Amino acid sequence: MHLLDALLDLVAPHDCLGCGCEGRLLCSPCSRTINTRTQLPCLFCKKASCTVICSQCTATQKLTAMHARADYADLAKKLVHAVKFERKHAGLVYIAELMVQALPEGVYYDIITYIPTVHSRRRERGYDQAEQIALHMAKRLGSTKKSLIVRRGDLRQVGSSRKARLEQLKDVFMVYERPARQDLSILLVDDVVTTGGSILFACQALHQAGYRNISVAVFAQTV
């Protein structure tokens, strides 16, 4: 948490997004009510799957595994909105902790990286929410946070169709740093997944740079 946010918490504490009680942006009881992800179709092929991505698409999309903590609805949606549009940095810590809960126990990631947001959004907010989430998760898991992915251009995709998003993202992501060794495990982090286009092309860029063991973690998946 930023020092300024810590000071603000003392003089003007947040109201809980869930119950409205004063003290924290998300109180412990409300944190436990964040809905776990329901069974949805595979993000890529749309066939029935009990995970974000089915086993067949896991093999074809350059992914080892993909994890999502919640549906993008209700309190989870409020939390993301507070972080992205209300500059409530405290929410980043809660999102990171909730995402850690969605990861399999005992799995270690050498590097935690993220899908960078567009430059104009970063300037508006003063931070990249995905980068901050990755940083908090790395501290929690004892991993190294690295900014491996470079985003070219300033394309915003809000409201675009899946077909348009995929077409727009083809050449957006690049990775210049090659892995120090072939067995490095990567955890790619983002806040919300909608069509999966950003994840698809970010993973391809990592794979082209030589990274082979790539897992993905997102906080919420749109329903």
mmCIF file with all atom_site columns, N, CA and C in Angstrom, residues 23-75:
data_model
loop_
_atom_site.group_PDB
_atom_site.id
_atom_site.type_symbol
_atom_site.label_atom_id
_atom_site.label_alt_id
_atom_site.label_comp_id
_atom_site.label_asym_id
_atom_site.label_entity_id
_atom_site.label_seq_id
_atom_site.pdbx_PDB_ins_code
_atom_site.Cartn_x
_atom_site.Cartn_y
_atom_site.Cartn_z
_atom_site.occupancy
_atom_site.B_iso_or_equiv
_atom_site.pdbx_formal_charge
_atom_site.auth_seq_id
_atom_site.auth_comp_id
_atom_site.auth_asym_id
_atom_site.auth_atom_id
_atom_site.pdbx_PDB_model_num
ATOM 1   N N  . GLY A 1 23 ? -13.700 1.570   8.396   1.00 0.00 ? 23 GLY A N  1
ATOM 2   C CA . GLY A 1 23 ? -12.446 0.994   8.860   1.00 0.00 ? 23 GLY A CA 1
ATOM 3   C C  . GLY A 1 23 ? -11.577 0.420   7.756   1.00 0.00 ? 23 GLY A C  1
ATOM 4   N N  . ARG A 1 24 ? -12.174 -0.363  6.861   1.00 0.00 ? 24 ARG A N  1
ATOM 5   C CA . ARG A 1 24 ? -11.412 -0.992  5.785   1.00 0.00 ? 24 ARG A CA 1
ATOM 6   C C  . ARG A 1 24 ? -12.236 -0.985  4.498   1.00 0.00 ? 24 ARG A C  1
ATOM 7   N N  . LEU A 1 25 ? -11.546 -0.981  3.368   1.00 0.00 ? 25 LEU A N  1
ATOM 8   C CA . LEU A 1 25 ? -12.231 -1.010  2.082   1.00 0.00 ? 25 LEU A CA 1
ATOM 9   C C  . LEU A 1 25 ? -13.005 -2.305  1.904   1.00 0.00 ? 25 LEU A C  1
ATOM 10  N N  . LEU A 1 26 ? -12.493 -3.372  2.498   1.00 0.00 ? 26 LEU A N  1
ATOM 11  C CA . LEU A 1 26 ? -13.170 -4.668  2.442   1.00 0.00 ? 26 LEU A CA 1
ATOM 12  C C  . LEU A 1 26 ? -12.949 -5.362  3.782   1.00 0.00 ? 26 LEU A C  1
ATOM 13  N N  . CYS A 1 27 ? -13.990 -5.434  4.585   1.00 0.00 ? 27 CYS A N  1
ATOM 14  C CA . CYS A 1 27 ? -13.848 -6.046  5.905   1.00 0.00 ? 27 CYS A CA 1
ATOM 15  C C  . CYS A 1 27 ? -13.715 -7.564  5.758   1.00 0.00 ? 27 CYS A C  1
ATOM 16  N N  . SER A 1 28 ? -13.229 -8.211  6.814   1.00 0.00 ? 28 SER A N  1
ATOM 17  C CA . SER A 1 28 ? -12.987 -9.655  6.750   1.00 0.00 ? 28 SER A CA 1
ATOM 18  C C  . SER A 1 28 ? -14.247 -10.463 6.437   1.00 0.00 ? 28 SER A C  1
ATOM 19  N N  . PRO A 1 29 ? -15.389 -10.199 7.096   1.00 0.00 ? 29 PRO A N  1
ATOM 20  C CA . PRO A 1 29 ? -16.594 -10.973 6.764   1.00 0.00 ? 29 PRO A CA 1
ATOM 21  C C  . PRO A 1 29 ? -17.016 -10.811 5.304   1.00 0.00 ? 29 PRO A C  1
ATOM 22  N N  . CYS A 1 30 ? -16.938 -9.583  4.773   1.00 0.00 ? 30 CYS A N  1
ATOM 23  C CA . CYS A 1 30 ? -17.327 -9.357  3.377   1.00 0.00 ? 30 CYS A CA 1
ATOM 24  C C  . CYS A 1 30 ? -16.321 -9.974  2.417   1.00 0.00 ? 30 CYS A C  1
ATOM 25  N N  . SER A 1 31 ? -15.063 -9.958  2.804   1.00 0.00 ? 31 SER A N  1
ATOM 26  C CA . SER A 1 31 ? -14.036 -10.580 1.968   1.00 0.00 ? 31 SER A CA 1
ATOM 27  C C  . SER A 1 31 ? -14.343 -12.050 1.741   1.00 0.00 ? 31 SER A C  1
ATOM 28  N N  . ARG A 1 32 ? -14.877 -12.694 2.768   1.00 0.00 ? 32 ARG A N  1
ATOM 29  C CA . ARG A 1 32 ? -15.189 -14.125 2.660   1.00 0.00 ? 32 ARG A CA 1
ATOM 30  C C  . ARG A 1 32 ? -16.431 -14.392 1.812   1.00 0.00 ? 32 ARG A C  1
ATOM 31  N N  . THR A 1 33 ? -17.185 -13.329 1.488   1.00 0.00 ? 33 THR A N  1
ATOM 32  C CA . THR A 1 33 ? -18.389 -13.518 0.666   1.00 0.00 ? 33 THR A CA 1
ATOM 33  C C  . THR A 1 33 ? -18.115 -13.326 -0.824  1.00 0.00 ? 33 THR A C  1
ATOM 34  N N  . ILE A 1 34 ? -16.893 -12.911 -1.184  1.00 0.00 ? 34 ILE A N  1
ATOM 35  C CA . ILE A 1 34 ? -16.559 -12.769 -2.607  1.00 0.00 ? 34 ILE A CA 1
ATOM 36  C C  . ILE A 1 34 ? -16.874 -14.091 -3.293  1.00 0.00 ? 34 ILE A C  1
ATOM 37  N N  . ASN A 1 35 ? -17.733 -14.033 -4.288  1.00 0.00 ? 35 ASN A N  1
ATOM 38  C CA . ASN A 1 35 ? -18.193 -15.280 -4.895  1.00 0.00 ? 35 ASN A CA 1
ATOM 39  C C  . ASN A 1 35 ? -17.078 -15.999 -5.639  1.00 0.00 ? 35 ASN A C  1
ATOM 40  N N  . THR A 1 36 ? -16.920 -17.262 -5.369  1.00 0.00 ? 36 THR A N  1
ATOM 41  C CA . THR A 1 36 ? -15.952 -18.045 -6.126  1.00 0.00 ? 36 THR A CA 1
ATOM 42  C C  . THR A 1 36 ? -16.494 -18.254 -7.536  1.00 0.00 ? 36 THR A C  1
ATOM 43  N N  . ARG A 1 37 ? -15.598 -18.453 -8.477  1.00 0.00 ? 37 ARG A N  1
ATOM 44  C CA . ARG A 1 37 ? -15.991 -18.567 -9.876  1.00 0.00 ? 37 ARG A CA 1
ATOM 45  C C  . ARG A 1 37 ? -16.943 -19.741 -10.080 1.00 0.00 ? 37 ARG A C  1
ATOM 46  N N  . THR A 1 38 ? -18.023 -19.494 -10.789 1.00 0.00 ? 38 THR A N  1
ATOM 47  C CA . THR A 1 38 ? -18.962 -20.560 -11.109 1.00 0.00 ? 38 THR A CA 1
ATOM 48  C C  . THR A 1 38 ? -18.469 -21.322 -12.336 1.00 0.00 ? 38 THR A C  1
ATOM 49  N N  . GLN A 1 39 ? -19.073 -22.465 -12.588 1.00 0.00 ? 39 GLN A N  1
ATOM 50  C CA . GLN A 1 39 ? -18.680 -23.250 -13.749 1.00 0.00 ? 39 GLN A CA 1
ATOM 51  C C  . GLN A 1 39 ? -19.200 -22.578 -15.018 1.00 0.00 ? 39 GLN A C  1
ATOM 52  N N  . LEU A 1 40 ? -18.256 -22.146 -15.857 1.00 0.00 ? 40 LEU A N  1
ATOM 53  C CA . LEU A 1 40 ? -18.583 -21.484 -17.103 1.00 0.00 ? 40 LEU A CA 1
ATOM 54  C C  . LEU A 1 40 ? -17.956 -22.247 -18.257 1.00 0.00 ? 40 LEU A C  1
ATOM 55  N N  . PRO A 1 41 ? -18.370 -21.991 -19.483 1.00 0.00 ? 41 PRO A N  1
ATOM 56  C CA . PRO A 1 41 ? -17.717 -22.635 -20.623 1.00 0.00 ? 41 PRO A CA 1
ATOM 57  C C  . PRO A 1 41 ? -16.251 -22.222 -20.711 1.00 0.00 ? 41 PRO A C  1
ATOM 58  N N  . CYS A 1 42 ? -15.449 -23.045 -21.371 1.00 0.00 ? 42 CYS A N  1
ATOM 59  C CA . CYS A 1 42 ? -14.047 -22.726 -21.601 1.00 0.00 ? 42 CYS A CA 1
ATOM 60  C C  . CYS A 1 42 ? -13.944 -21.347 -22.251 1.00 0.00 ? 42 CYS A C  1
ATOM 61  N N  . LEU A 1 43 ? -13.017 -20.537 -21.782 1.00 0.00 ? 43 LEU A N  1
ATOM 62  C CA . LEU A 1 43 ? -12.864 -19.172 -22.262 1.00 0.00 ? 43 LEU A CA 1
ATOM 63  C C  . LEU A 1 43 ? -12.605 -19.111 -23.762 1.00 0.00 ? 43 LEU A C  1
ATOM 64  N N  . PHE A 1 44 ? -11.920 -20.115 -24.295 1.00 0.00 ? 44 PHE A N  1
ATOM 65  C CA . PHE A 1 44 ? -11.498 -20.053 -25.691 1.00 0.00 ? 44 PHE A CA 1
ATOM 66  C C  . PHE A 1 44 ? -12.414 -20.827 -26.647 1.00 0.00 ? 44 PHE A C  1
ATOM 67  N N  . CYS A 1 45 ? -12.722 -22.095 -26.349 1.00 0.00 ? 45 CYS A N  1
ATOM 68  C CA . CYS A 1 45 ? -13.525 -22.882 -27.293 1.00 0.00 ? 45 CYS A CA 1
ATOM 69  C C  . CYS A 1 45 ? -15.007 -22.883 -26.938 1.00 0.00 ? 45 CYS A C  1
ATOM 70  N N  . LYS A 1 46 ? -15.357 -22.406 -25.729 1.00 0.00 ? 46 LYS A N  1
ATOM 71  C CA . LYS A 1 46 ? -16.744 -22.286 -25.266 1.00 0.00 ? 46 LYS A CA 1
ATOM 72  C C  . LYS A 1 46 ? -17.418 -23.615 -24.958 1.00 0.00 ? 46 LYS A C  1
ATOM 73  N N  . LYS A 1 47 ? -16.652 -24.705 -24.943 1.00 0.00 ? 47 LYS A N  1
ATOM 74  C CA . LYS A 1 47 ? -17.214 -25.991 -24.559 1.00 0.00 ? 47 LYS A CA 1
ATOM 75  C C  . LYS A 1 47 ? -17.304 -26.081 -23.037 1.00 0.00 ? 47 LYS A C  1
ATOM 76  N N  . ALA A 1 48 ? -18.152 -26.977 -22.539 1.00 0.00 ? 48 ALA A N  1
ATOM 77  C CA . ALA A 1 48 ? -18.325 -27.119 -21.099 1.00 0.00 ? 48 ALA A CA 1
ATOM 78  C C  . ALA A 1 48 ? -16.998 -27.448 -20.425 1.00 0.00 ? 48 ALA A C  1
ATOM 79  N N  . SER A 1 49 ? -16.722 -26.753 -19.328 1.00 0.00 ? 49 SER A N  1
ATOM 80  C CA . SER A 1 49 ? -15.465 -26.971 -18.615 1.00 0.00 ? 49 SER A CA 1
ATOM 81  C C  . SER A 1 49 ? -15.637 -26.569 -17.163 1.00 0.00 ? 49 SER A C  1
ATOM 82  N N  . CYS A 1 50 ? -14.978 -27.284 -16.255 1.00 0.00 ? 50 CYS A N  1
ATOM 83  C CA . CYS A 1 50 ? -15.059 -26.936 -14.840 1.00 0.00 ? 50 CYS A CA 1
ATOM 84  C C  . CYS A 1 50 ? -13.955 -25.953 -14.473 1.00 0.00 ? 50 CYS A C  1
ATOM 85  N N  . THR A 1 51 ? -13.108 -25.598 -15.425 1.00 0.00 ? 51 THR A N  1
ATOM 86  C CA . THR A 1 51 ? -12.053 -24.609 -15.187 1.00 0.00 ? 51 THR A CA 1
ATOM 87  C C  . THR A 1 51 ? -12.195 -23.485 -16.207 1.00 0.00 ? 51 THR A C  1
ATOM 88  N N  . VAL A 1 52 ? -11.361 -22.444 -16.059 1.00 0.00 ? 52 VAL A N  1
ATOM 89  C CA . VAL A 1 52 ? -11.435 -21.306 -16.970 1.00 0.00 ? 52 VAL A CA 1
ATOM 90  C C  . VAL A 1 52 ? -11.137 -21.741 -18.393 1.00 0.00 ? 52 VAL A C  1
ATOM 91  N N  . ILE A 1 53 ? -10.229 -22.687 -18.531 1.00 0.00 ? 53 ILE A N  1
ATOM 92  C CA . ILE A 1 53 ? -9.813  -23.167 -19.841 1.00 0.00 ? 53 ILE A CA 1
ATOM 93  C C  . ILE A 1 53 ? -9.774  -24.693 -19.814 1.00 0.00 ? 53 ILE A C  1
ATOM 94  N N  . CYS A 1 54 ? -10.317 -25.320 -20.830 1.00 0.00 ? 54 CYS A N  1
ATOM 95  C CA . CYS A 1 54 ? -10.370 -26.779 -20.851 1.00 0.00 ? 54 CYS A CA 1
ATOM 96  C C  . CYS A 1 54 ? -8.993  -27.371 -21.140 1.00 0.00 ? 54 CYS A C  1
ATOM 97  N N  . SER A 1 55 ? -8.854  -28.668 -20.930 1.00 0.00 ? 55 SER A N  1
ATOM 98  C CA . SER A 1 55 ? -7.548  -29.317 -21.096 1.00 0.00 ? 55 SER A CA 1
ATOM 99  C C  . SER A 1 55 ? -7.058  -29.246 -22.539 1.00 0.00 ? 55 SER A C  1
ATOM 100 N N  . GLN A 1 56 ? -7.967  -29.320 -23.489 1.00 0.00 ? 56 GLN A N  1
ATOM 101 C CA . GLN A 1 56 ? -7.576  -29.267 -24.891 1.00 0.00 ? 56 GLN A CA 1
ATOM 102 C C  . GLN A 1 56 ? -7.030  -27.890 -25.255 1.00 0.00 ? 56 GLN A C  1
ATOM 103 N N  . CYS A 1 57 ? -7.685  -26.836 -24.810 1.00 0.00 ? 57 CYS A N  1
ATOM 104 C CA . CYS A 1 57 ? -7.223  -25.483 -25.116 1.00 0.00 ? 57 CYS A CA 1
ATOM 105 C C  . CYS A 1 57 ? -5.973  -25.118 -24.312 1.00 0.00 ? 57 CYS A C  1
ATOM 106 N N  . THR A 1 58 ? -5.808  -25.719 -23.146 1.00 0.00 ? 58 THR A N  1
ATOM 107 C CA . THR A 1 58 ? -4.592  -25.490 -22.374 1.00 0.00 ? 58 THR A CA 1
ATOM 108 C C  . THR A 1 58 ? -3.372  -25.866 -23.200 1.00 0.00 ? 58 THR A C  1
ATOM 109 N N  . ALA A 1 59 ? -3.479  -26.969 -23.923 1.00 0.00 ? 59 ALA A N  1
ATOM 110 C CA . ALA A 1 59 ? -2.353  -27.437 -24.734 1.00 0.00 ? 59 ALA A CA 1
ATOM 111 C C  . ALA A 1 59 ? -2.126  -26.561 -25.953 1.00 0.00 ? 59 ALA A C  1
ATOM 112 N N  . THR A 1 60 ? -3.197  -26.067 -26.569 1.00 0.00 ? 60 THR A N  1
ATOM 113 C CA . THR A 1 60 ? -3.055  -25.309 -27.813 1.00 0.00 ? 60 THR A CA 1
ATOM 114 C C  . THR A 1 60 ? -2.772  -23.836 -27.611 1.00 0.00 ? 60 THR A C  1
ATOM 115 N N  . GLN A 1 61 ? -3.070  -23.286 -26.419 1.00 0.00 ? 61 GLN A N  1
ATOM 116 C CA . GLN A 1 61 ? -2.914  -21.852 -26.188 1.00 0.00 ? 61 GLN A CA 1
ATOM 117 C C  . GLN A 1 61 ? -1.622  -21.493 -25.457 1.00 0.00 ? 61 GLN A C  1
ATOM 118 N N  . LYS A 1 62 ? -0.648  -22.385 -25.431 1.00 0.00 ? 62 LYS A N  1
ATOM 119 C CA . LYS A 1 62 ? 0.664   -22.115 -24.830 1.00 0.00 ? 62 LYS A CA 1
ATOM 120 C C  . LYS A 1 62 ? 0.567   -21.905 -23.327 1.00 0.00 ? 62 LYS A C  1
ATOM 121 N N  . LEU A 1 63 ? -0.399  -22.558 -22.680 1.00 0.00 ? 63 LEU A N  1
ATOM 122 C CA . LEU A 1 63 ? -0.624  -22.381 -21.250 1.00 0.00 ? 63 LEU A CA 1
ATOM 123 C C  . LEU A 1 63 ? -0.407  -23.675 -20.487 1.00 0.00 ? 63 LEU A C  1
ATOM 124 N N  . THR A 1 64 ? 0.133   -23.546 -19.264 1.00 0.00 ? 64 THR A N  1
ATOM 125 C CA . THR A 1 64 ? 0.223   -24.687 -18.366 1.00 0.00 ? 64 THR A CA 1
ATOM 126 C C  . THR A 1 64 ? -1.067  -24.814 -17.563 1.00 0.00 ? 64 THR A C  1
ATOM 127 N N  . ALA A 1 65 ? -1.592  -23.673 -17.095 1.00 0.00 ? 65 ALA A N  1
ATOM 128 C CA . ALA A 1 65 ? -2.826  -23.654 -16.303 1.00 0.00 ? 65 ALA A CA 1
ATOM 129 C C  . ALA A 1 65 ? -3.353  -22.226 -16.256 1.00 0.00 ? 65 ALA A C  1
ATOM 130 N N  . MET A 1 66 ? -4.641  -22.099 -15.913 1.00 0.00 ? 66 MET A N  1
ATOM 131 C CA . MET A 1 66 ? -5.238  -20.772 -15.764 1.00 0.00 ? 66 MET A CA 1
ATOM 132 C C  . MET A 1 66 ? -6.211  -20.801 -14.602 1.00 0.00 ? 66 MET A C  1
ATOM 133 N N  . HIS A 1 67 ? -6.124  -19.773 -13.749 1.00 0.00 ? 67 HIS A N  1
ATOM 134 C CA . HIS A 1 67 ? -6.942  -19.728 -12.538 1.00 0.00 ? 67 HIS A CA 1
ATOM 135 C C  . HIS A 1 67 ? -7.669  -18.391 -12.452 1.00 0.00 ? 67 HIS A C  1
ATOM 136 N N  . ALA A 1 68 ? -8.939  -18.427 -12.052 1.00 0.00 ? 68 ALA A N  1
ATOM 137 C CA . ALA A 1 68 ? -9.720  -17.216 -11.815 1.00 0.00 ? 68 ALA A CA 1
ATOM 138 C C  . ALA A 1 68 ? -10.355 -17.319 -10.439 1.00 0.00 ? 68 ALA A C  1
ATOM 139 N N  . ARG A 1 69 ? -10.353 -16.222 -9.689  1.00 0.00 ? 69 ARG A N  1
ATOM 140 C CA . ARG A 1 69 ? -10.869 -16.248 -8.320  1.00 0.00 ? 69 ARG A CA 1
ATOM 141 C C  . ARG A 1 69 ? -12.383 -16.081 -8.239  1.00 0.00 ? 69 ARG A C  1
ATOM 142 N N  . ALA A 1 70 ? -12.948 -15.220 -9.092  1.00 0.00 ? 70 ALA A N  1
ATOM 143 C CA . ALA A 1 70 ? -14.370 -14.898 -8.941  1.00 0.00 ? 70 ALA A CA 1
ATOM 144 C C  . ALA A 1 70 ? -15.002 -14.562 -10.283 1.00 0.00 ? 70 ALA A C  1
ATOM 145 N N  . ASP A 1 71 ? -16.328 -14.588 -10.297 1.00 0.00 ? 71 ASP A N  1
ATOM 146 C CA . ASP A 1 71 ? -17.060 -14.022 -11.427 1.00 0.00 ? 71 ASP A CA 1
ATOM 147 C C  . ASP A 1 71 ? -16.981 -12.500 -11.318 1.00 0.00 ? 71 ASP A C  1
ATOM 148 N N  . TYR A 1 72 ? -16.976 -11.835 -12.462 1.00 0.00 ? 72 TYR A N  1
ATOM 149 C CA . TYR A 1 72 ? -16.936 -10.376 -12.462 1.00 0.00 ? 72 TYR A CA 1
ATOM 150 C C  . TYR A 1 72 ? -18.355 -9.852  -12.217 1.00 0.00 ? 72 TYR A C  1
ATOM 151 N N  . ALA A 1 73 ? -18.748 -9.854  -10.953 1.00 0.00 ? 73 ALA A N  1
ATOM 152 C CA . ALA A 1 73 ? -20.101 -9.459  -10.577 1.00 0.00 ? 73 ALA A CA 1
ATOM 153 C C  . ALA A 1 73 ? -20.106 -9.091  -9.095  1.00 0.00 ? 73 ALA A C  1
ATOM 154 N N  . ASP A 1 74 ? -21.145 -8.390  -8.687  1.00 0.00 ? 74 ASP A N  1
ATOM 155 C CA . ASP A 1 74 ? -21.379 -8.092  -7.275  1.00 0.00 ? 74 ASP A CA 1
ATOM 156 C C  . ASP A 1 74 ? -20.164 -7.447  -6.613  1.00 0.00 ? 74 ASP A C  1
ATOM 157 N N  . LEU A 1 75 ? -19.733 -7.964  -5.487  1.00 0.00 ? 75 LEU A N  1
ATOM 158 C CA . LEU A 1 75 ? -18.667 -7.343  -4.711  1.00 0.00 ? 75 LEU A CA 1
ATOM 159 C C  . LEU A 1 75 ? -17.321 -7.374  -5.435  1.00 0.00 ? 75 LEU A C  1
#
